[in-house]
């Protein structure tokens, strides 16, 4: 089952800008007092995020729609969905959004773009002038 969320990019950008400006140091996620987050604090934070996502997707505590979602899986799915949007979004922009290099995006996700590629149709369109 695939769940799609609509994201208000302007609202998200505004929220993140405010969040980043309020950070007490260089760490993205910290405890309320600004100290480095412990593993158990991170696990609790991520569980809270999954619970909120589950609720937004129509699930409940007793009947979750989302389960076994890790931050790594979430990041991977996000990048995969971005790659399915090429050429509407560039590899360069995807890498920027992921905080990675274009090489990393191509090395890991190029198979997605290969699946969408139809080189024969493009060549036929160009030659059928």
PDB file of N, CA, C and O in Angstrom, residues 39-78:
ATOM      1  N   UNK A  39      20.201   8.266  22.010  1.00  0.00           N
ATOM      2  CA  UNK A  39      19.550   7.293  21.135  1.00  0.00           C
ATOM      3  C   UNK A  39      18.092   7.087  21.553  1.00  0.00           C
ATOM      4  O   UNK A  39      17.195   7.068  20.697  1.00  0.00           O
ATOM      5  N   UNK A  40      17.858   6.951  22.832  1.00  0.00           N
ATOM      6  CA  UNK A  40      16.479   6.723  23.287  1.00  0.00           C
ATOM      7  C   UNK A  40      15.593   7.933  23.009  1.00  0.00           C
ATOM      8  O   UNK A  40      14.415   7.785  22.656  1.00  0.00           O
ATOM      9  N   UNK A  41      16.136   9.132  23.118  1.00  0.00           N
ATOM     10  CA  UNK A  41      15.362  10.342  22.795  1.00  0.00           C
ATOM     11  C   UNK A  41      15.033  10.375  21.305  1.00  0.00           C
ATOM     12  O   UNK A  41      13.915  10.739  20.910  1.00  0.00           O
ATOM     13  N   UNK A  42      15.992   9.970  20.472  1.00  0.00           N
ATOM     14  CA  UNK A  42      15.757   9.925  19.028  1.00  0.00           C
ATOM     15  C   UNK A  42      14.658   8.914  18.710  1.00  0.00           C
ATOM     16  O   UNK A  42      13.754   9.200  17.923  1.00  0.00           O
ATOM     17  N   UNK A  43      14.717   7.723  19.329  1.00  0.00           N
ATOM     18  CA  UNK A  43      13.706   6.687  19.100  1.00  0.00           C
ATOM     19  C   UNK A  43      12.324   7.212  19.478  1.00  0.00           C
ATOM     20  O   UNK A  43      11.354   7.036  18.730  1.00  0.00           O
ATOM     21  N   UNK A  44      12.220   7.886  20.617  1.00  0.00           N
ATOM     22  CA  UNK A  44      10.931   8.452  21.039  1.00  0.00           C
ATOM     23  C   UNK A  44      10.446   9.518  20.060  1.00  0.00           C
ATOM     24  O   UNK A  44       9.261   9.584  19.727  1.00  0.00           O
ATOM     25  N   UNK A  45      11.360  10.368  19.596  1.00  0.00           N
ATOM     26  CA  UNK A  45      10.996  11.405  18.635  1.00  0.00           C
ATOM     27  C   UNK A  45      10.475  10.768  17.352  1.00  0.00           C
ATOM     28  O   UNK A  45       9.431  11.164  16.827  1.00  0.00           O
ATOM     29  N   UNK A  46      11.194   9.760  16.830  1.00  0.00           N
ATOM     30  CA  UNK A  46      10.788   9.124  15.583  1.00  0.00           C
ATOM     31  C   UNK A  46       9.442   8.415  15.756  1.00  0.00           C
ATOM     32  O   UNK A  46       8.586   8.474  14.879  1.00  0.00           O
ATOM     33  N   UNK A  47       9.232   7.760  16.907  1.00  0.00           N
ATOM     34  CA  UNK A  47       7.945   7.105  17.168  1.00  0.00           C
ATOM     35  C   UNK A  47       6.809   8.128  17.155  1.00  0.00           C
ATOM     36  O   UNK A  47       5.729   7.869  16.620  1.00  0.00           O
ATOM     37  N   UNK A  48       7.062   9.291  17.702  1.00  0.00           N
ATOM     38  CA  UNK A  48       6.061  10.354  17.713  1.00  0.00           C
ATOM     39  C   UNK A  48       5.736  10.803  16.287  1.00  0.00           C
ATOM     40  O   UNK A  48       4.565  11.026  15.947  1.00  0.00           O
ATOM     41  N   UNK A  49       6.750  10.906  15.455  1.00  0.00           N
ATOM     42  CA  UNK A  49       6.543  11.294  14.052  1.00  0.00           C
ATOM     43  C   UNK A  49       5.707  10.241  13.335  1.00  0.00           C
ATOM     44  O   UNK A  49       4.753  10.564  12.615  1.00  0.00           O
ATOM     45  N   UNK A  50       6.030   8.966  13.532  1.00  0.00           N
ATOM     46  CA  UNK A  50       5.295   7.885  12.875  1.00  0.00           C
ATOM     47  C   UNK A  50       3.841   7.855  13.348  1.00  0.00           C
ATOM     48  O   UNK A  50       2.922   7.660  12.544  1.00  0.00           O
ATOM     49  N   UNK A  51       3.616   8.073  14.628  1.00  0.00           N
ATOM     50  CA  UNK A  51       2.245   8.110  15.158  1.00  0.00           C
ATOM     51  C   UNK A  51       1.450   9.231  14.493  1.00  0.00           C
ATOM     52  O   UNK A  51       0.307   9.044  14.081  1.00  0.00           O
ATOM     53  N   UNK A  52       2.068  10.410  14.356  1.00  0.00           N
ATOM     54  CA  UNK A  52       1.379  11.543  13.712  1.00  0.00           C
ATOM     55  C   UNK A  52       1.112  11.260  12.238  1.00  0.00           C
ATOM     56  O   UNK A  52       0.043  11.589  11.718  1.00  0.00           O
ATOM     57  N   UNK A  53       2.080  10.645  11.557  1.00  0.00           N
ATOM     58  CA  UNK A  53       1.879  10.293  10.145  1.00  0.00           C
ATOM     59  C   UNK A  53       0.776   9.255  10.010  1.00  0.00           C
ATOM     60  O   UNK A  53      -0.052   9.332   9.093  1.00  0.00           O
ATOM     61  N   UNK A  54       0.773   8.281  10.905  1.00  0.00           N
ATOM     62  CA  UNK A  54      -0.245   7.240  10.885  1.00  0.00           C
ATOM     63  C   UNK A  54      -1.635   7.844  11.069  1.00  0.00           C
ATOM     64  O   UNK A  54      -2.573   7.509  10.344  1.00  0.00           O
ATOM     65  N   UNK A  55      -1.751   8.753  12.017  1.00  0.00           N
ATOM     66  CA  UNK A  55      -3.032   9.418  12.265  1.00  0.00           C
ATOM     67  C   UNK A  55      -3.459  10.225  11.028  1.00  0.00           C
ATOM     68  O   UNK A  55      -4.621  10.175  10.611  1.00  0.00           O
ATOM     69  N   UNK A  56      -2.507  10.949  10.422  1.00  0.00           N
ATOM     70  CA  UNK A  56      -2.813  11.759   9.229  1.00  0.00           C
ATOM     71  C   UNK A  56      -3.241  10.880   8.057  1.00  0.00           C
ATOM     72  O   UNK A  56      -4.017  11.307   7.203  1.00  0.00           O
ATOM     73  N   UNK A  57      -2.739   9.635   8.021  1.00  0.00           N
ATOM     74  CA  UNK A  57      -3.073   8.716   6.933  1.00  0.00           C
ATOM     75  C   UNK A  57      -4.358   7.940   7.204  1.00  0.00           C
ATOM     76  O   UNK A  57      -4.761   7.105   6.405  1.00  0.00           O
ATOM     77  N   UNK A  58      -4.999   8.196   8.352  1.00  0.00           N
ATOM     78  CA  UNK A  58      -6.259   7.540   8.655  1.00  0.00           C
ATOM     79  C   UNK A  58      -6.146   6.334   9.564  1.00  0.00           C
ATOM     80  O   UNK A  58      -7.140   5.651   9.809  1.00  0.00           O
ATOM     81  N   UNK A  59      -4.960   6.055  10.055  1.00  0.00           N
ATOM     82  CA  UNK A  59      -4.784   4.933  10.958  1.00  0.00           C
ATOM     83  C   UNK A  59      -5.080   5.324  12.396  1.00  0.00           C
ATOM     84  O   UNK A  59      -5.289   6.492  12.713  1.00  0.00           O
ATOM     85  N   UNK A  60      -5.103   4.323  13.248  1.00  0.00           N
ATOM     86  CA  UNK A  60      -5.305   4.553  14.677  1.00  0.00           C
ATOM     87  C   UNK A  60      -4.234   3.772  15.426  1.00  0.00           C
ATOM     88  O   UNK A  60      -3.489   2.995  14.830  1.00  0.00           O
ATOM     89  N   UNK A  61      -4.183   3.954  16.739  1.00  0.00           N
ATOM     90  CA  UNK A  61      -3.240   3.196  17.551  1.00  0.00           C
ATOM     91  C   UNK A  61      -3.508   1.705  17.454  1.00  0.00           C
ATOM     92  O   UNK A  61      -2.587   0.889  17.396  1.00  0.00           O
ATOM     93  N   UNK A  62      -4.780   1.342  17.423  1.00  0.00           N
ATOM     94  CA  UNK A  62      -5.158  -0.071  17.351  1.00  0.00           C
ATOM     95  C   UNK A  62      -4.999  -0.638  15.937  1.00  0.00           C
ATOM     96  O   UNK A  62      -4.692  -1.815  15.768  1.00  0.00           O
ATOM     97  N   UNK A  63      -5.214   0.199  14.930  1.00  0.00           N
ATOM     98  CA  UNK A  63      -5.124  -0.232  13.536  1.00  0.00           C
ATOM     99  C   UNK A  63      -4.234   0.723  12.744  1.00  0.00           C
ATOM    100  O   UNK A  63      -4.713   1.588  12.011  1.00  0.00           O
ATOM    101  N   UNK A  64      -2.912   0.575  12.897  1.00  0.00           N
ATOM    102  CA  UNK A  64      -2.000   1.481  12.190  1.00  0.00           C
ATOM    103  C   UNK A  64      -1.979   1.215  10.687  1.00  0.00           C
ATOM    104  O   UNK A  64      -2.053   0.078  10.250  1.00  0.00           O
ATOM    105  N   UNK A  65      -1.916   2.288   9.930  1.00  0.00           N
ATOM    106  CA  UNK A  65      -1.770   2.206   8.481  1.00  0.00           C
ATOM    107  C   UNK A  65      -0.281   2.142   8.142  1.00  0.00           C
ATOM    108  O   UNK A  65       0.116   1.497   7.185  1.00  0.00           O
ATOM    109  N   UNK A  66       0.518   2.798   8.944  1.00  0.00           N
ATOM    110  CA  UNK A  66       1.965   2.863   8.743  1.00  0.00           C
ATOM    111  C   UNK A  66       2.632   2.066   9.861  1.00  0.00           C
ATOM    112  O   UNK A  66       2.362   2.284  11.034  1.00  0.00           O
ATOM    113  N   UNK A  67       3.505   1.140   9.474  1.00  0.00           N
ATOM    114  CA  UNK A  67       4.243   0.382  10.485  1.00  0.00           C
ATOM    115  C   UNK A  67       5.654   0.106   9.969  1.00  0.00           C
ATOM    116  O   UNK A  67       5.892   0.102   8.764  1.00  0.00           O
ATOM    117  N   UNK A  68       6.568  -0.109  10.873  1.00  0.00           N
ATOM    118  CA  UNK A  68       7.966  -0.436  10.544  1.00  0.00           C
ATOM    119  C   UNK A  68       8.635   0.621   9.665  1.00  0.00           C
ATOM    120  O   UNK A  68       9.495   0.307   8.854  1.00  0.00           O
ATOM    121  N   UNK A  69       8.248   1.869   9.806  1.00  0.00           N
ATOM    122  CA  UNK A  69       8.850   2.947   9.033  1.00  0.00           C
ATOM    123  C   UNK A  69      10.032   3.516   9.811  1.00  0.00           C
ATOM    124  O   UNK A  69       9.870   4.009  10.929  1.00  0.00           O
ATOM    125  N   UNK A  70      11.214   3.429   9.220  1.00  0.00           N
ATOM    126  CA  UNK A  70      12.400   4.018   9.836  1.00  0.00           C
ATOM    127  C   UNK A  70      12.731   5.320   9.114  1.00  0.00           C
ATOM    128  O   UNK A  70      12.246   5.566   8.005  1.00  0.00           O
ATOM    129  N   UNK A  71      13.565   6.125   9.728  1.00  0.00           N
ATOM    130  CA  UNK A  71      13.996   7.366   9.078  1.00  0.00           C
ATOM    131  C   UNK A  71      14.723   7.053   7.774  1.00  0.00           C
ATOM    132  O   UNK A  71      14.582   7.772   6.780  1.00  0.00           O
ATOM    133  N   UNK A  72      15.488   5.974   7.762  1.00  0.00           N
ATOM    134  CA  UNK A  72      16.212   5.580   6.543  1.00  0.00           C
ATOM    135  C   UNK A  72      15.237   5.219   5.426  1.00  0.00           C
ATOM    136  O   UNK A  72      15.396   5.661   4.285  1.00  0.00           O
ATOM    137  N   UNK A  73      14.211   4.431   5.751  1.00  0.00           N
ATOM    138  CA  UNK A  73      13.201   4.056   4.750  1.00  0.00           C
ATOM    139  C   UNK A  73      12.452   5.297   4.275  1.00  0.00           C
ATOM    140  O   UNK A  73      12.205   5.472   3.078  1.00  0.00           O
ATOM    141  N   UNK A  74      12.111   6.186   5.193  1.00  0.00           N
ATOM    142  CA  UNK A  74      11.407   7.421   4.845  1.00  0.00           C
ATOM    143  C   UNK A  74      12.236   8.248   3.861  1.00  0.00           C
ATOM    144  O   UNK A  74      11.737   8.719   2.843  1.00  0.00           O
ATOM    145  N   UNK A  75      13.529   8.396   4.161  1.00  0.00           N
ATOM    146  CA  UNK A  75      14.436   9.154   3.288  1.00  0.00           C
ATOM    147  C   UNK A  75      14.548   8.483   1.920  1.00  0.00           C
ATOM    148  O   UNK A  75      14.507   9.141   0.885  1.00  0.00           O
ATOM    149  N   UNK A  76      14.690   7.159   1.908  1.00  0.00           N
ATOM    150  CA  UNK A  76      14.815   6.422   0.655  1.00  0.00           C
ATOM    151  C   UNK A  76      13.548   6.578  -0.196  1.00  0.00           C
ATOM    152  O   UNK A  76      13.626   6.832  -1.401  1.00  0.00           O
ATOM    153  N   UNK A  77      12.374   6.446   0.430  1.00  0.00           N
ATOM    154  CA  UNK A  77      11.119   6.603  -0.309  1.00  0.00           C
ATOM    155  C   UNK A  77      10.960   8.012  -0.858  1.00  0.00           C
ATOM    156  O   UNK A  77      10.466   8.210  -1.962  1.00  0.00           O
ATOM    157  N   UNK A  78      11.375   8.995  -0.063  1.00  0.00           N
ATOM    158  CA  UNK A  78      11.314  10.395  -0.504  1.00  0.00           C
ATOM    159  C   UNK A  78      12.160  10.583  -1.759  1.00  0.00           C
ATOM    160  O   UNK A  78      11.692  11.132  -2.763  1.00  0.00           O
TER     161      UNK A  78
END
